[in-house]
Short mmCIF file of C-alpha atoms in Angstrom, two decimals:
data_model
loop_
_atom_site.label_atom_id
_atom_site.label_comp_id
_atom_site.label_asym_id
_atom_site.label_seq_id
_atom_site.Cartn_x
_atom_site.Cartn_y
_atom_site.Cartn_z
CA UNK A 16 130.38 139.65 41.07
CA UNK A 17 131.78 140.13 44.49
CA UNK A 18 129.39 140.69 47.43
CA UNK A 19 130.84 144.27 47.82
CA UNK A 20 130.03 145.31 43.94
CA UNK A 21 126.72 143.42 44.30
CA UNK A 22 125.58 145.47 47.10
CA UNK A 23 126.62 148.71 45.53
CA UNK A 24 124.57 147.71 42.42
CA UNK A 25 121.59 146.83 44.51
CA UNK A 26 121.78 150.17 46.40
CA UNK A 27 122.03 152.06 43.05
CA UNK A 28 118.93 150.28 41.74
CA UNK A 29 117.05 150.71 44.85
CA UNK A 30 117.97 154.56 44.84
CA UNK A 31 117.11 154.83 40.98
CA UNK A 32 113.66 153.15 41.47
CA UNK A 33 112.98 155.26 44.52
CA UNK A 34 113.79 158.68 42.49
CA UNK A 35 111.87 157.36 39.31
CA UNK A 36 108.90 156.48 41.36
CA UNK A 37 108.95 159.65 43.29
CA UNK A 38 109.01 161.76 40.15
CA UNK A 39 106.03 159.72 38.57
CA UNK A 40 104.02 160.20 42.01
CA UNK A 41 104.76 163.95 41.87
CA UNK A 42 103.83 164.32 38.27
CA UNK A 43 100.60 162.32 38.51
CA UNK A 44 99.67 164.07 41.81
CA UNK A 45 100.07 167.59 40.33
CA UNK A 46 98.30 166.95 37.12
CA UNK A 47 94.94 168.69 37.07
CA UNK A 48 92.11 166.33 37.40
CA UNK A 49 90.44 165.15 34.28
CA UNK A 50 86.98 166.41 33.82
CA UNK A 51 85.87 164.10 31.09
CA UNK A 52 86.95 161.35 29.08
CA UNK A 53 86.13 160.03 25.84
CA UNK A 54 85.17 156.24 26.67
CA UNK A 55 84.58 153.13 24.57
CA UNK A 56 81.18 152.28 23.59
CA UNK A 57 79.95 149.25 21.63
CA UNK A 58 77.60 151.80 19.86
CA UNK A 59 80.48 153.77 18.22
CA UNK A 60 80.16 153.64 14.58
CA UNK A 61 76.68 152.09 14.86
CA UNK A 62 73.20 153.64 14.30
CA UNK A 63 72.10 155.47 17.26
CA UNK A 64 69.09 153.86 19.18
CA UNK A 65 65.99 155.43 19.24
CA UNK A 66 65.18 158.67 21.46
CA UNK A 67 61.44 159.09 21.56
CA UNK A 68 59.23 160.19 24.36
CA UNK A 69 57.72 162.98 26.13
CA UNK A 70 59.88 166.11 26.98
CA UNK A 71 59.63 168.18 30.29
CA UNK A 72 57.81 170.77 28.35
CA UNK A 73 55.13 168.20 27.38
CA UNK A 74 55.79 168.08 23.76
CA UNK A 75 57.01 164.63 22.06
CA UNK A 76 60.39 164.17 20.75
CA UNK A 77 61.72 161.94 18.14
CA UNK A 78 65.40 161.96 17.68
CA UNK A 79 64.96 160.73 13.91
CA UNK A 80 63.70 164.30 13.22
CA UNK A 81 66.96 165.60 13.68
CA UNK A 82 68.56 163.45 10.76
CA UNK A 83 70.70 165.79 8.94
CA UNK A 84 72.00 167.52 11.99
CA UNK A 85 74.95 167.05 14.49
CA UNK A 86 73.44 166.16 17.78
CA UNK A 87 74.92 166.19 21.28
CA UNK A 88 72.90 163.84 23.44
CA UNK A 89 73.36 164.65 27.17
CA UNK A 90 72.29 162.27 29.89
CA UNK A 91 71.84 164.36 33.13
CA UNK A 92 70.16 164.53 36.60
CA UNK A 93 69.32 167.41 38.99
CA UNK A 94 71.10 165.22 41.78
CA UNK A 95 74.35 164.74 39.81
CA UNK A 96 77.13 167.23 41.01
CA UNK A 97 79.30 166.93 37.58
CA UNK A 98 76.02 167.77 35.88
CA UNK A 99 75.61 170.78 37.76
CA UNK A 100 79.22 171.99 36.89
CA UNK A 101 78.22 171.05 33.23
CA UNK A 102 75.06 173.04 33.28
CA UNK A 103 76.52 176.36 32.13
CA UNK A 104 78.55 174.80 29.56
CA UNK A 105 75.74 173.19 27.92
CA UNK A 106 73.76 176.53 28.04
CA UNK A 107 76.78 178.30 26.27
CA UNK A 108 76.76 175.45 23.79
CA UNK A 109 73.28 175.73 23.25
CA UNK A 110 73.54 179.68 22.60
CA UNK A 111 76.49 179.01 20.14
CA UNK A 112 74.30 176.70 18.11
CA UNK A 113 70.89 177.92 18.03
CA UNK A 114 67.94 176.53 15.91
CA UNK A 115 69.08 176.25 12.33
CA UNK A 116 72.69 175.97 12.88
CA UNK A 117 73.15 172.31 11.93
CA UNK A 118 73.98 171.32 15.61
CA UNK A 119 71.25 170.42 18.10
CA UNK A 120 71.54 169.74 22.04
CA UNK A 121 69.17 167.01 23.37
CA UNK A 122 68.95 166.15 27.04
CA UNK A 123 67.66 162.90 28.67
CA UNK A 124 66.35 162.73 32.11
CA UNK A 125 68.45 160.19 34.14
CA UNK A 126 66.60 158.60 37.12
CA UNK A 127 65.13 161.83 38.39
CA UNK A 128 61.58 163.45 39.04
CA UNK A 129 60.21 165.73 36.35
CA UNK A 130 59.88 168.28 38.75
CA UNK A 131 63.55 168.32 39.90
CA UNK A 132 64.79 167.80 36.38
CA UNK A 133 62.45 171.00 35.31
CA UNK A 134 63.69 172.99 38.02
CA UNK A 135 67.43 172.03 37.39
CA UNK A 136 67.22 172.88 33.49
CA UNK A 137 65.59 176.42 34.64
CA UNK A 138 68.41 177.18 37.00
CA UNK A 139 70.85 176.27 34.18
CA UNK A 140 69.02 178.37 31.53
CA UNK A 141 68.42 175.54 29.37
CA UNK A 142 65.94 175.80 26.75
CA UNK A 143 66.81 172.62 24.86
CA UNK A 144 64.40 169.71 24.57
CA UNK A 145 64.89 167.36 27.59
CA UNK A 146 63.25 163.85 27.15
CA UNK A 147 61.77 162.27 30.25
CA UNK A 148 63.02 158.64 30.64
CA UNK A 149 61.01 157.13 33.60
CA UNK A 150 61.98 153.46 33.10
CA UNK A 151 65.39 154.01 32.08
CA UNK A 152 65.10 152.39 28.77
CA UNK A 153 66.61 155.10 26.90
CA UNK A 154 69.81 154.97 29.23
CA UNK A 155 69.84 151.29 28.80
CA UNK A 156 69.73 151.56 24.90
CA UNK A 157 72.74 153.56 25.07
CA UNK A 158 74.59 151.77 27.91
CA UNK A 159 74.62 154.64 30.26
CA UNK A 160 76.07 153.79 33.75
CA UNK A 161 75.48 157.23 35.39
CA UNK A 162 75.08 160.81 34.54
CA UNK A 163 76.76 162.98 32.98
CA UNK A 164 77.45 161.10 29.88
CA UNK A 165 77.05 162.43 26.41
CA UNK A 166 77.03 160.98 22.91
CA UNK A 167 77.80 163.07 19.51
CA UNK A 168 75.60 161.72 16.76
CA UNK A 169 76.42 162.49 13.12
CA UNK A 170 74.01 163.87 10.49
CA UNK A 171 73.69 160.33 9.48
CA UNK A 172 72.32 159.03 12.81
CA UNK A 173 75.64 157.36 13.56
CA UNK A 174 77.15 157.47 17.20
CA UNK A 175 80.77 158.94 16.77
CA UNK A 176 81.69 159.69 20.43
CA UNK A 177 81.00 158.84 23.99
CA UNK A 178 82.20 160.78 26.55
CA UNK A 179 81.91 160.34 30.42
CA UNK A 180 82.20 163.26 32.89
CA UNK A 181 81.50 166.85 32.99
CA UNK A 182 82.39 168.49 29.68
CA UNK A 183 83.37 172.14 29.50
CA UNK A 184 82.09 174.53 26.69
CA UNK A 185 85.68 174.41 25.01
CA UNK A 186 85.54 170.56 25.58
CA UNK A 187 82.18 170.49 23.59
CA UNK A 188 83.63 172.48 20.69
CA UNK A 189 86.60 170.33 20.56
CA UNK A 190 84.65 167.12 20.50
CA UNK A 191 82.39 168.26 18.01
CA UNK A 192 85.14 169.62 15.61
CA UNK A 193 86.90 166.23 16.07
CA UNK A 194 83.84 164.40 15.03
CA UNK A 195 83.24 166.65 11.98
CA UNK A 196 86.67 166.02 10.70
CA UNK A 197 86.59 162.20 11.27
CA UNK A 198 83.22 161.72 9.56
CA UNK B 8 101.49 99.09 48.37
CA UNK B 9 104.56 101.00 46.48
CA UNK B 10 104.60 104.67 46.35
CA UNK B 11 103.91 104.53 42.59
CA UNK B 12 100.84 102.31 42.97
CA UNK B 13 99.38 104.79 45.83
CA UNK B 14 99.98 107.83 43.33
CA UNK B 15 98.24 105.80 40.69
CA UNK B 16 95.43 105.01 42.81
CA UNK B 17 94.97 108.56 44.11
CA UNK B 18 95.12 109.81 40.57
CA UNK B 19 92.24 107.43 39.42
CA UNK B 20 90.22 108.40 42.29
CA UNK B 21 90.80 112.06 41.49
CA UNK B 22 89.94 111.64 37.81
CA UNK B 23 86.71 109.79 38.81
CA UNK B 24 85.62 112.54 41.23
CA UNK B 25 86.40 115.19 38.55
CA UNK B 26 84.35 113.21 36.01
CA UNK B 27 81.51 112.75 38.44
CA UNK B 28 81.44 116.38 39.53
CA UNK B 29 81.46 117.61 35.91
CA UNK B 30 78.71 115.39 34.86
CA UNK B 31 76.60 116.21 37.81
CA UNK B 32 77.15 120.05 37.48
CA UNK B 33 76.13 119.96 33.69
CA UNK B 34 73.08 117.92 33.88
CA UNK B 35 70.05 119.90 33.19
CA UNK B 36 67.74 120.37 36.13
CA UNK B 37 64.05 120.52 36.26
CA UNK B 38 62.35 123.13 33.85
CA UNK B 39 62.42 126.75 35.36
CA UNK B 40 59.88 129.34 35.33
CA UNK B 41 60.36 132.70 33.62
CA UNK B 42 61.07 134.27 36.70
CA UNK B 43 63.72 131.93 37.85
CA UNK B 44 65.21 131.94 34.25
CA UNK B 45 65.28 135.98 34.48
CA UNK B 46 66.59 135.85 37.95
CA UNK B 47 69.52 133.50 36.86
CA UNK B 48 70.36 135.85 34.24
CA UNK B 49 70.02 138.86 36.36
CA UNK B 50 72.47 137.08 38.67
CA UNK B 51 75.13 136.50 35.90
CA UNK B 52 75.07 140.37 34.84
CA UNK B 53 76.85 143.18 36.51
CA UNK B 54 75.05 146.14 37.66
CA UNK B 55 76.59 149.00 35.49
CA UNK B 56 76.27 151.76 38.15
CA UNK B 57 77.70 149.65 40.98
CA UNK B 58 81.02 148.01 41.83
CA UNK B 59 81.05 144.20 41.68
CA UNK B 60 77.27 143.95 42.43
CA UNK B 61 74.89 141.72 40.30
CA UNK B 62 71.91 143.10 38.68
CA UNK B 63 69.84 140.91 40.65
CA UNK B 64 71.16 142.33 43.94
CA UNK B 65 71.28 146.06 42.96
CA UNK B 66 68.88 148.59 43.53
CA UNK B 67 70.44 150.84 41.27
CA UNK B 68 68.08 152.43 38.53
CA UNK B 69 70.36 151.05 35.84
CA UNK B 70 69.98 147.43 37.40
CA UNK B 71 66.07 147.94 37.78
CA UNK B 72 65.85 148.97 34.02
CA UNK B 73 68.00 145.80 33.04
CA UNK B 74 65.96 143.54 35.28
CA UNK B 75 62.93 144.70 33.39
CA UNK B 76 64.30 144.23 29.96
CA UNK B 77 65.44 140.83 30.96
CA UNK B 78 62.14 139.82 32.22
CA UNK B 79 60.46 141.02 29.10
CA UNK B 80 62.71 139.19 26.76
CA UNK B 81 62.50 136.06 28.75
CA UNK B 82 58.66 136.25 28.46
CA UNK B 83 59.12 136.73 24.58
CA UNK B 84 61.08 133.52 24.48
CA UNK B 85 64.56 134.85 23.96
CA UNK B 86 67.42 132.59 24.94
CA UNK B 87 70.08 133.41 27.67
CA UNK B 88 72.73 133.99 24.91
CA UNK B 89 70.47 136.36 22.92
CA UNK B 90 69.58 138.62 26.02
CA UNK B 91 73.50 138.57 27.01
CA UNK B 92 74.47 139.61 23.30
CA UNK B 93 71.95 142.28 23.51
CA UNK B 94 73.26 143.90 26.76
CA UNK B 95 76.61 143.53 25.55
CA UNK B 96 75.81 145.36 22.37
CA UNK B 97 74.90 148.39 24.87
CA UNK B 98 77.52 148.00 27.62
CA UNK B 99 80.22 145.98 26.43
CA UNK B 100 81.44 142.64 27.69
CA UNK B 101 82.05 143.97 31.16
CA UNK B 102 78.32 143.77 31.69
CA UNK B 103 78.79 140.03 32.23
CA UNK B 104 80.05 139.06 35.71
CA UNK B 105 81.89 136.02 34.03
CA UNK B 106 83.79 137.37 30.83
CA UNK B 107 83.35 134.98 28.03
CA UNK B 108 86.19 132.44 27.10
CA UNK B 109 87.02 133.81 23.87
CA UNK B 110 89.06 136.67 22.14
CA UNK B 111 90.81 138.95 24.35
CA UNK B 112 88.75 137.91 27.54
CA UNK B 113 90.45 134.34 27.06
CA UNK B 114 93.56 135.95 28.54
CA UNK B 115 91.60 136.48 31.91
CA UNK B 116 91.12 132.83 32.23
CA UNK B 117 94.17 131.63 30.99
CA UNK B 118 96.74 133.93 32.90
CA UNK B 119 95.69 132.54 36.45
CA UNK B 120 96.14 129.00 35.10
CA UNK B 121 99.35 129.98 33.63
CA UNK B 122 100.48 131.58 36.68
CA UNK B 123 99.55 128.78 38.94
CA UNK B 124 101.36 126.23 36.69
CA UNK B 125 104.54 128.22 36.83
CA UNK B 126 104.34 128.61 40.54
CA UNK B 127 103.87 124.81 40.84
CA UNK B 128 107.09 124.24 38.52
CA UNK B 129 109.32 126.62 40.39
CA UNK B 130 108.10 125.19 43.62
CA UNK B 131 108.86 121.69 42.43
CA UNK B 132 112.13 122.57 41.05
CA UNK B 133 113.12 124.34 44.45
CA UNK B 134 112.12 121.29 46.28
CA UNK B 135 113.88 119.12 43.83
CA UNK B 136 117.13 121.05 44.05
CA UNK B 137 117.13 120.88 47.81
CA UNK B 138 116.71 117.40 47.94
CA UNK B 139 119.10 116.65 45.36
CA UNK B 140 121.67 118.74 47.16
CA UNK B 141 121.02 117.12 50.32
CA UNK B 142 121.69 113.64 48.66
CA UNK B 143 125.27 114.81 47.60
CA UNK B 144 127.83 112.35 48.95
CA UNK B 145 131.06 113.90 50.52
CA UNK B 146 134.01 112.11 48.90
CA UNK B 147 137.13 110.94 50.79
CA UNK B 148 139.30 113.65 49.31
CA UNK B 149 136.98 116.30 50.93
CA UNK B 150 136.96 114.43 54.48
CA UNK B 151 140.81 114.60 54.35
CA UNK B 152 140.76 118.03 53.51
CA UNK B 153 138.50 118.87 56.44
CA UNK B 154 140.43 117.02 58.77
CA UNK B 155 143.72 118.55 57.60
CA UNK B 156 142.14 122.04 58.05
CA UNK B 157 140.87 121.06 61.67
CA UNK B 158 144.02 119.74 62.53
CA UNK B 159 145.86 123.03 61.33
CA UNK B 160 143.47 125.21 63.20
CA UNK B 161 143.80 123.15 66.67
CA UNK B 162 147.75 123.52 66.11
CA UNK B 163 147.22 127.39 65.50
CA UNK B 164 144.86 128.17 68.53
CA UNK B 165 146.23 126.05 71.42
CA UNK B 166 149.94 127.15 71.54
CA UNK B 167 148.69 131.03 71.59
CA UNK B 168 146.57 130.50 74.59
CA UNK B 169 149.17 128.67 76.57
CA UNK B 170 151.73 131.36 76.19
CA UNK B 171 149.59 134.23 77.27
CA UNK B 172 147.21 133.06 80.11
CA UNK B 173 146.22 136.81 81.00
CA UNK B 174 145.01 137.69 77.51
CA UNK B 175 141.42 136.29 78.20
CA UNK B 176 139.54 133.77 76.29
CA UNK B 177 137.86 136.08 73.86
CA UNK B 178 140.78 138.31 72.92
CA UNK B 179 143.79 138.00 70.83
CA UNK B 180 144.26 136.93 67.23
CA UNK B 181 144.26 133.30 68.40
CA UNK B 182 140.47 133.30 68.66
CA UNK B 183 139.94 134.63 65.29
CA UNK B 184 138.98 131.78 62.97
CA UNK B 185 139.99 133.36 59.94
CA UNK B 186 143.37 134.31 61.02
CA UNK B 187 144.04 130.88 62.34
CA UNK B 188 142.57 129.32 58.99
CA UNK B 189 145.21 131.56 57.21
CA UNK B 190 148.05 130.58 59.19
CA UNK B 191 147.12 126.88 58.99
CA UNK B 192 146.83 127.54 55.32
CA UNK B 193 143.42 126.13 55.51
CA UNK B 194 141.47 129.25 54.48
CA UNK B 195 141.16 128.11 50.77
CA UNK B 196 140.34 124.66 52.05
CA UNK B 197 137.48 125.77 54.49
CA UNK B 198 135.92 127.82 51.75
CA UNK B 199 136.02 124.70 49.45
CA UNK B 200 134.19 122.72 52.10
CA UNK B 201 131.13 124.95 52.36
CA UNK B 202 128.87 122.73 50.32
#
């Protein structure tokens, strides 16, 4: 190949690479930010670890009492920004799935004081059980790295979905219906 | 001492050193306390909420919880492997600061070595080629061609300069090497002489 042809080819390849790179950057930069993602967990397909302990209202909670129902287990904290975004979605979800609907929402307090967690739940309008986890053992059992993280547990007590990030009301519905279809 | 003997001696010394270091590093030390064992395990675990920090060094609540679990399990007599397996069953392989040398993680260990070996081979080839090219002998035929081209070039330049003393040393077609080479018929030869 002559030097002239080679330089033409290099120029065209450079221009093409720049254009393609620019298009990719433009598309990625204008994509709406992802609010939540389904992420891998070693617990997927396995029996859900036990969640047992006192709740913010002083009662005692045991996850095994919810066998036979779908459970949305949500790890949250009052200091967590995305948790605050997610709060109203969780409240809407809870309203749409009252007691006896076959779907239960359960919260777990992640690295937060009881007072702050109670205030946060009250501001959100939450009336679902929120289990206190002072030593972080429940979070460790679920492999939680930081809130908000949520797990969907089947009526058989198996973890079917793990979600990282703030989930919208529509997101919760979609995740639940997908989980129901897969089981 | 011949170069080959020197290489052999250095290779043997290197092998002895490698074996000594390996044996020394793998020898079990004095029995450790539970706290030391736990700290050693904590140092090998990645803090789940942090970036590149070990559980031992992190003050995050997740790290605190893991240290507590590790300490409890060490006191119960569990081995390092059992404790690591438990944490992997919760957080995945990423909880280990040093991924295991098995399965899909094996590529993390193998790829850098492959990359290093490939780079070494390429470098060796480049060095060998350059050395090999430098040792190419110029044949008598090539020498004759060079002399002929130079003669032709000198013959092409000098008459032009003599006939036009006012043209200046840097101007005129006589100074253009390629024109002279063409006039002398040496263009092809000079191209051939670029070794």
